[in-house]
C-alpha positions as protocol buffer text, in pm:
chain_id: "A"
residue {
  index: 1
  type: UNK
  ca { x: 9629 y: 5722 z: 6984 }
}
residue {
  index: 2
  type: UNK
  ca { x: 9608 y: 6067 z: 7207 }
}
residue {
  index: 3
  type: UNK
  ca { x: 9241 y: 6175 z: 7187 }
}
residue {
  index: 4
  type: UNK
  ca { x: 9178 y: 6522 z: 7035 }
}
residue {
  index: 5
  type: UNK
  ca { x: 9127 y: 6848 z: 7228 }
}
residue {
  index: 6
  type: UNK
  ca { x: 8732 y: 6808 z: 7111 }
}
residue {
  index: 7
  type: UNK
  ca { x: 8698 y: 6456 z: 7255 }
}
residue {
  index: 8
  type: UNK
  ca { x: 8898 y: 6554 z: 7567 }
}
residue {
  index: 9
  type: UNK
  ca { x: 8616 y: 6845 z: 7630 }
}
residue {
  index: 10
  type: UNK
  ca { x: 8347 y: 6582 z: 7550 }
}
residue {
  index: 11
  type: UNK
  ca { x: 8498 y: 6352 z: 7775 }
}
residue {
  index: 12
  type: UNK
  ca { x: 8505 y: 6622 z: 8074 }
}
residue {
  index: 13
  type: UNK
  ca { x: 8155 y: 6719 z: 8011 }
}
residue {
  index: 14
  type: UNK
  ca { x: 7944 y: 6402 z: 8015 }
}
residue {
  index: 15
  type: UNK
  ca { x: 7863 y: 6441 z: 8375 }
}
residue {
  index: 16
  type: UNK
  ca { x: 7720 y: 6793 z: 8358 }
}
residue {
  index: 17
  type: UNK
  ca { x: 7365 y: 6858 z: 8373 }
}
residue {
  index: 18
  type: UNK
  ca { x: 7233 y: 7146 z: 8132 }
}
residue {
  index: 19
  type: UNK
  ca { x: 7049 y: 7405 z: 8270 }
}
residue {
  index: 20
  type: UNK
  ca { x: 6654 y: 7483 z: 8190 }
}
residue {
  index: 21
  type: UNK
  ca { x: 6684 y: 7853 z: 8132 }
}
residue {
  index: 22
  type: UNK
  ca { x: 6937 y: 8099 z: 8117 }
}
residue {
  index: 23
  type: UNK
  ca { x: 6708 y: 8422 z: 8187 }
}
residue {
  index: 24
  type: UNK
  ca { x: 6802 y: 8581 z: 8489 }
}
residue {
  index: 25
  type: UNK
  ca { x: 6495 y: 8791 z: 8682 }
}
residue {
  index: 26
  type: UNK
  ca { x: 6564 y: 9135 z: 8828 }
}
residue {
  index: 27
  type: UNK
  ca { x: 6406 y: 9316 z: 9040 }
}
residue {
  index: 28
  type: UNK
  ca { x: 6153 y: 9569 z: 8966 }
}
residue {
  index: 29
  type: UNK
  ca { x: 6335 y: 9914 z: 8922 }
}
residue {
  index: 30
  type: UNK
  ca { x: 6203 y: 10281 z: 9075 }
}
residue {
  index: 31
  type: UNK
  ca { x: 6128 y: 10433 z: 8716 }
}
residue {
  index: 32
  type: UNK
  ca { x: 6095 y: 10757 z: 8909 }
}
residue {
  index: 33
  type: UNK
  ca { x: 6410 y: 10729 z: 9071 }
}
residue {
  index: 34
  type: UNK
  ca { x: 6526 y: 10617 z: 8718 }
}
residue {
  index: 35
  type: UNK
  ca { x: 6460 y: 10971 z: 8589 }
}
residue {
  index: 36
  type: UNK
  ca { x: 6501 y: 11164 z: 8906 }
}
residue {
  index: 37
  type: UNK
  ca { x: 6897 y: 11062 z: 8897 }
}
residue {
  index: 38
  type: UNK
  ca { x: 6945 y: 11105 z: 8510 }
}
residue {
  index: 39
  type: UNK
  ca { x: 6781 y: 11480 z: 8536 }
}
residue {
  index: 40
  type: UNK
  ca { x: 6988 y: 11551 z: 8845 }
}
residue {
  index: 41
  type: UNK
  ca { x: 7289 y: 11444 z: 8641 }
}
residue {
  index: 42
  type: UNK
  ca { x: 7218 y: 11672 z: 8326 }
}
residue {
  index: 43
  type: UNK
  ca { x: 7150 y: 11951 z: 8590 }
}
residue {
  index: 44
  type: UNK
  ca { x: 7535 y: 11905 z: 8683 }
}
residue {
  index: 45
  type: UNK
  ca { x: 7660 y: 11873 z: 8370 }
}
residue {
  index: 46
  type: UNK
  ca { x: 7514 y: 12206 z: 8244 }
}
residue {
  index: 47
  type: UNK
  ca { x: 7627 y: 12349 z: 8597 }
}
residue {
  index: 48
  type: UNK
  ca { x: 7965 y: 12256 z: 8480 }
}
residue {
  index: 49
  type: UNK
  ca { x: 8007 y: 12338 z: 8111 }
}
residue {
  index: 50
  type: UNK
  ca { x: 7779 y: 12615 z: 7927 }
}
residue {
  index: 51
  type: UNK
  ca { x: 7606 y: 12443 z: 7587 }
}
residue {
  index: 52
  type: UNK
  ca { x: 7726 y: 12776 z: 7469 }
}
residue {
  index: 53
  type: UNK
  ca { x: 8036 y: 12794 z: 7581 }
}
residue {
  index: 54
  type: UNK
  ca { x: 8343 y: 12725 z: 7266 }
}
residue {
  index: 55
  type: UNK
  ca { x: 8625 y: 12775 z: 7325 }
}
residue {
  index: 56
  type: UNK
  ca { x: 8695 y: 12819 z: 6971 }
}
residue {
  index: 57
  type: UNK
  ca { x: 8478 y: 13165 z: 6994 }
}
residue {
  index: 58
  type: UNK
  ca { x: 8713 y: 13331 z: 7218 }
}
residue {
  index: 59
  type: UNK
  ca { x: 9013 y: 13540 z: 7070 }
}
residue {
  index: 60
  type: UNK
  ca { x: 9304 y: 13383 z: 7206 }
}
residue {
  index: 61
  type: UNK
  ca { x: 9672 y: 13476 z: 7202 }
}
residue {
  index: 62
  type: UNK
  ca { x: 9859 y: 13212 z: 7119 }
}
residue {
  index: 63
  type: UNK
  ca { x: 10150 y: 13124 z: 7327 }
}
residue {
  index: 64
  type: UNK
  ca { x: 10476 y: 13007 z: 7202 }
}
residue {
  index: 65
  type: UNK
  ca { x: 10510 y: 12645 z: 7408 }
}
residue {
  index: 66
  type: UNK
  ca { x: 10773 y: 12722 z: 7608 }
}
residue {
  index: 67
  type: UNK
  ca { x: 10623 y: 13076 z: 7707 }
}
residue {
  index: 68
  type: UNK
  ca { x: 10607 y: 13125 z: 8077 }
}
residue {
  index: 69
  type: UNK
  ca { x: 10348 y: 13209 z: 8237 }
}
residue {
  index: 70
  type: UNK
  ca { x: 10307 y: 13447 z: 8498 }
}
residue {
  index: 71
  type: UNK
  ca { x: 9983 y: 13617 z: 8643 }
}
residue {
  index: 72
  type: UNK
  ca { x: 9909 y: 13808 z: 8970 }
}
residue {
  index: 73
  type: UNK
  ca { x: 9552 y: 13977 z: 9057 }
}
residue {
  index: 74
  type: UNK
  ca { x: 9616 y: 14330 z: 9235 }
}
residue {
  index: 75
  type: UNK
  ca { x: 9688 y: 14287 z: 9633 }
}
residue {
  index: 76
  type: UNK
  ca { x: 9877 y: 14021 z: 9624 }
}
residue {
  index: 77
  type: UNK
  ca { x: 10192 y: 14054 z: 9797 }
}
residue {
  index: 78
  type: UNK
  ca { x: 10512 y: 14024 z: 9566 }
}
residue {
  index: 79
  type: UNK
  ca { x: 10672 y: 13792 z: 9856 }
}
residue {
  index: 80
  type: UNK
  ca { x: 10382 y: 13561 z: 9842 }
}
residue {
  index: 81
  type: UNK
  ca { x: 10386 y: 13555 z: 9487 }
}
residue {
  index: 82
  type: UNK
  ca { x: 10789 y: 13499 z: 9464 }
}
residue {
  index: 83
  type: UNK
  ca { x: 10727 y: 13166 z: 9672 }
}
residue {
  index: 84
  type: UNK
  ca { x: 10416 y: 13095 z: 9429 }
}
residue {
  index: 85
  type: UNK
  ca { x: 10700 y: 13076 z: 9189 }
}
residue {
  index: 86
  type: UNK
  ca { x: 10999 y: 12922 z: 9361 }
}
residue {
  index: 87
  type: UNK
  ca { x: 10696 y: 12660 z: 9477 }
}
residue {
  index: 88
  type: UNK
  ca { x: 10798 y: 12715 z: 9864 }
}
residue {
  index: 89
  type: UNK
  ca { x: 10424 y: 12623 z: 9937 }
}
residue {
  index: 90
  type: UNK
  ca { x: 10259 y: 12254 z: 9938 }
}
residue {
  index: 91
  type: UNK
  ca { x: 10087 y: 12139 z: 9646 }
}
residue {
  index: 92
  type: UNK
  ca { x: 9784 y: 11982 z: 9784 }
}
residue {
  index: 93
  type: UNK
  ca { x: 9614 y: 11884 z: 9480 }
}
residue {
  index: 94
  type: UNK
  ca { x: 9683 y: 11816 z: 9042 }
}
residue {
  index: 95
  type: UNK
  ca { x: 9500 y: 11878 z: 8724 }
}
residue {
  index: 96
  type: UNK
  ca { x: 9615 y: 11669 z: 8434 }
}
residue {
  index: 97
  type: UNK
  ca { x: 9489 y: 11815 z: 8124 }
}
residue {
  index: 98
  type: UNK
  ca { x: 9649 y: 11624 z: 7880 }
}
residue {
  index: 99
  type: UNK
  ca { x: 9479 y: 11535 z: 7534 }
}
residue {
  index: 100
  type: UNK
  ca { x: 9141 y: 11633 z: 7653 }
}
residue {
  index: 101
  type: UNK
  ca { x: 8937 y: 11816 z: 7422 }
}
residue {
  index: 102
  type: UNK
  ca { x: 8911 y: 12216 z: 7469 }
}
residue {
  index: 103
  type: UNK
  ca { x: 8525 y: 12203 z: 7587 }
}
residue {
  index: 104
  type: UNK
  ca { x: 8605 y: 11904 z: 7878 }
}
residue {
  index: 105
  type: UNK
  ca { x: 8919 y: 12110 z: 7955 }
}
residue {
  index: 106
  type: UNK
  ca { x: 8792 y: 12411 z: 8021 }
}
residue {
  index: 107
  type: UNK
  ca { x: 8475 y: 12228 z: 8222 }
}
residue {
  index: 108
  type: UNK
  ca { x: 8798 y: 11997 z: 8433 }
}
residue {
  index: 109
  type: UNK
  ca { x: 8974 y: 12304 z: 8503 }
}
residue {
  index: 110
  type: UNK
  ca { x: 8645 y: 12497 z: 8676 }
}
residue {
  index: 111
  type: UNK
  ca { x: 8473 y: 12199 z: 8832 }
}
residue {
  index: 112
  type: UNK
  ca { x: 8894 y: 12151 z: 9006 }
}
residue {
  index: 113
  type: UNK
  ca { x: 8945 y: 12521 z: 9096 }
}
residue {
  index: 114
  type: UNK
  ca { x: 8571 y: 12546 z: 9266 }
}
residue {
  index: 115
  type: UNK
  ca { x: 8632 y: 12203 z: 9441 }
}
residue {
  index: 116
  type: UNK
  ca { x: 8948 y: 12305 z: 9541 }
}
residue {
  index: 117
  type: UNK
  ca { x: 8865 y: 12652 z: 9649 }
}
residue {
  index: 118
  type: UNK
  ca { x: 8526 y: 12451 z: 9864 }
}
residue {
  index: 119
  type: UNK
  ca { x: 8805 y: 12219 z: 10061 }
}
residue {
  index: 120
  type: UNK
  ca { x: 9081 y: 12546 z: 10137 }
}
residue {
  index: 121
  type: UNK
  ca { x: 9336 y: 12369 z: 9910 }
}
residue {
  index: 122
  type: UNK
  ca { x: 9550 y: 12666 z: 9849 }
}
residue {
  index: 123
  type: UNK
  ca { x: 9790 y: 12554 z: 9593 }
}
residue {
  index: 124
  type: UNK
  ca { x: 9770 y: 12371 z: 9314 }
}
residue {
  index: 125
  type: UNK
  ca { x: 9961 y: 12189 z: 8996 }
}
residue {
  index: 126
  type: UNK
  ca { x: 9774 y: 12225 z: 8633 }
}
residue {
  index: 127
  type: UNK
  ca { x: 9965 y: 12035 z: 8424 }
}
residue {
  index: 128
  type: UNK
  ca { x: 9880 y: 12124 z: 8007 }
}
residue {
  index: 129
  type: UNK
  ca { x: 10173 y: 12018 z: 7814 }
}
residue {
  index: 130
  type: UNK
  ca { x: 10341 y: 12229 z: 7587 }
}
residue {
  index: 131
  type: UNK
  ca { x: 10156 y: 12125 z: 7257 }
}
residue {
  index: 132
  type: UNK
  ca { x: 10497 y: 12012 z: 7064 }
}
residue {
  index: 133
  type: UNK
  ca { x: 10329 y: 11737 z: 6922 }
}
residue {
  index: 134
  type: UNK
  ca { x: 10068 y: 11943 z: 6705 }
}
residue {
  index: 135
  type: UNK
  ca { x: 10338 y: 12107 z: 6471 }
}
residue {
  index: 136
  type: UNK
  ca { x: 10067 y: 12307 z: 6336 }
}
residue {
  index: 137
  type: UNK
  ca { x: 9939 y: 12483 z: 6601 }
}
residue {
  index: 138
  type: UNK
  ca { x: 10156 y: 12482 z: 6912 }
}
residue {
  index: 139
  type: UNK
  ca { x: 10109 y: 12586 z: 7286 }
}
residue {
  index: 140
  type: UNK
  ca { x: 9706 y: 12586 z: 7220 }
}
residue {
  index: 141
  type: UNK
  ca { x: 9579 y: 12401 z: 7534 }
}
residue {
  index: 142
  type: UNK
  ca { x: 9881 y: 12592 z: 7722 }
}
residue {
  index: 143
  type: UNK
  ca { x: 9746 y: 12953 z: 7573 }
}
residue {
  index: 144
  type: UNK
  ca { x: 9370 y: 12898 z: 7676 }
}
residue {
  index: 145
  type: UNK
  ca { x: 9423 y: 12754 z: 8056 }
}
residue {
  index: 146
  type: UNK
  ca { x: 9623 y: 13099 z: 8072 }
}
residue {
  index: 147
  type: UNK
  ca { x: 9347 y: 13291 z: 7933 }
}
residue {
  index: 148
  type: UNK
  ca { x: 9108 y: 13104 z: 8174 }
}
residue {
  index: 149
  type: UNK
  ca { x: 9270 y: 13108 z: 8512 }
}
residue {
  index: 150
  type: UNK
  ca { x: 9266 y: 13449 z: 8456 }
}
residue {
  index: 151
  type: UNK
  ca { x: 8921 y: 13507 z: 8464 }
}
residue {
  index: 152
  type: UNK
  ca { x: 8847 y: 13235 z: 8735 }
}
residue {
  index: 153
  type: UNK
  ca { x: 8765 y: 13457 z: 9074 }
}
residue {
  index: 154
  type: UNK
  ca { x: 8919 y: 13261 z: 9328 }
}
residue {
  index: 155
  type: UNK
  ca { x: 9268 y: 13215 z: 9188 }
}
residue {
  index: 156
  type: UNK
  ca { x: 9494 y: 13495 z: 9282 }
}
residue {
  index: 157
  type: UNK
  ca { x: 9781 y: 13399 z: 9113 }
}
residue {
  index: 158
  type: UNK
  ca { x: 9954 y: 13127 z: 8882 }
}
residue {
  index: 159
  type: UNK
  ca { x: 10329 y: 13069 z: 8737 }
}
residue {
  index: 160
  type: UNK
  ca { x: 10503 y: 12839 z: 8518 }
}
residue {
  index: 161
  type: UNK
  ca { x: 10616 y: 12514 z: 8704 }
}
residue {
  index: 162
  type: UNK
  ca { x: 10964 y: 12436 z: 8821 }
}
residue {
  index: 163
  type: UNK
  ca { x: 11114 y: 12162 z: 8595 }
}
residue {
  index: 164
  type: UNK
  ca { x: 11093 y: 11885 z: 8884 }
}
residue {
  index: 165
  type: UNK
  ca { x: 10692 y: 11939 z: 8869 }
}
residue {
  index: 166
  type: UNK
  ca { x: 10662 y: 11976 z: 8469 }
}
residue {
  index: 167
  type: UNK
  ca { x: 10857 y: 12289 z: 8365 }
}
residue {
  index: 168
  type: UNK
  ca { x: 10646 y: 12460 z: 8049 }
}
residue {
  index: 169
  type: UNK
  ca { x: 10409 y: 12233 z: 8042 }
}
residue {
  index: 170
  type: UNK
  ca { x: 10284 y: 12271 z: 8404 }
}
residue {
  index: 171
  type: UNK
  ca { x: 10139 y: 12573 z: 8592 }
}
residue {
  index: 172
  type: UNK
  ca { x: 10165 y: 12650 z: 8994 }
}
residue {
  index: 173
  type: UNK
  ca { x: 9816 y: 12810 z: 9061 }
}
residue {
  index: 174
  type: UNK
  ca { x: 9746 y: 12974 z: 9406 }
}
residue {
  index: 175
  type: UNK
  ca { x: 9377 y: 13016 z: 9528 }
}
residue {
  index: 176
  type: UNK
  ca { x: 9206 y: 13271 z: 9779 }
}
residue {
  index: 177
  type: UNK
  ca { x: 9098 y: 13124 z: 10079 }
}
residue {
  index: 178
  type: UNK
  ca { x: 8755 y: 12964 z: 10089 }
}
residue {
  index: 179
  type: UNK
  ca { x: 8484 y: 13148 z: 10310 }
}
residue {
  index: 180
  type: UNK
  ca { x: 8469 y: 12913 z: 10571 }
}
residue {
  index: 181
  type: UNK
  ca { x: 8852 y: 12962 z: 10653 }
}
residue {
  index: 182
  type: UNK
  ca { x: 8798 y: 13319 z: 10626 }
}
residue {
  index: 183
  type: UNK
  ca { x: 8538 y: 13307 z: 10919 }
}
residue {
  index: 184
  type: UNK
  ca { x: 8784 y: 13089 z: 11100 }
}
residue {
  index: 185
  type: UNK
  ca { x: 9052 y: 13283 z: 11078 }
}
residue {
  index: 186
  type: UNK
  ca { x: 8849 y: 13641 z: 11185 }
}
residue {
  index: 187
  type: UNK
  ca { x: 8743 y: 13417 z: 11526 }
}
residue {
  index: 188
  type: UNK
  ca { x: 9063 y: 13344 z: 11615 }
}
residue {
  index: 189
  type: UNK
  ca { x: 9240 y: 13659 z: 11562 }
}
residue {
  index: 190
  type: UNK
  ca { x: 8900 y: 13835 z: 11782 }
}
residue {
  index: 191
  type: UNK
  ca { x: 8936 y: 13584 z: 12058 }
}
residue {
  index: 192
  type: UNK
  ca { x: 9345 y: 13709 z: 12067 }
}
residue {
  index: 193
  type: UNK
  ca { x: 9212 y: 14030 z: 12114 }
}
């Protein structure tokens, strides 16, 4: 007769030695350090996102979702912005948004913009979504990231997406040039001089 799975283990095990104790001892931690890194991360966090800041308290105007948008800060040229549109320039870096709550939203889409605005990555791809699937309340996400990129300082311009990079539910944004490109730039047009 076949022995049972049971037997089999019992059978496999006889030669094995327990061990004494099954504690394992860690080293000693930096308490200090402990506390100096979870204060330094709260410091970021409320860098990022305002405990005051809800969404929910701004007035919005509520988009239909397949509403394009289109936004353009004074000075910038209308040829520049006609290739923000017709995405002639590189998207260097994406945002998705998707099913995040309003309040981590709105701190993704700032902590993106300033990073990208830091490295000089000029153009960028938010993608929002449309809202379709909330029947009640459509286009919400989609209404407030146009609300906020408008108020962000360093973007200088934004348009609905092309369908091959997400249509209405995506947004081309363009970004000023960061400082430090700035400076580079005035050098080398001086040294031309």
């Amino acid at each position: 007769m076949p022995l049972s799975d049971f037997d089999l283990f019992l059978t496999s095990m006889e030669d094995v030695t327990p061990i004494t104790h099954d504690t394992v001892t860690l080293p000693p931690k930096n308490h200090k350090a402990v506390i100096a890194q979870q204060e330094k991360n709260k410091a970021a966090q409320s860098d990022l996102v305002s405990e005051q800041f809800n969404p929910l308290d701004e007035p919005l105007e509520l988009l239909d979702p397949l509403a394009i948008l289109s936004f353009k800060k004074e000075g910038v040229q209308s040829a520049v912005f006609k290739n923000v549109r017709l995405a002639k320039y590189q998207l260097d870096a994406t945002l998705d948004l998707h099913g995040q709550l309003l309040k981590n939203a709105h701190a993704s889409l700032l902590a993106f913009v300033q990073d990208c605005h830091q490295r000089n990555i000029r153009m960028v791809l938010v993608r929002h979504g449309i809202g379709i699937k909330n029947k009640t309340k459509p286009g919400i996400l989609k209404s407030y990231v146009n609300q906020w990129l408008q108020t962000i300082p360093c973007v200088l311009a934004f348009h609905t997406a092309l369908r091959q990079h997400g249509g209405s539910g995506a947004t081309y944004v363009l970004l000023k040039k960061s400082d430090d490109k700035k400076h580079q730039n005035r050098e080398i047009h001086s040294k031309r001089s």
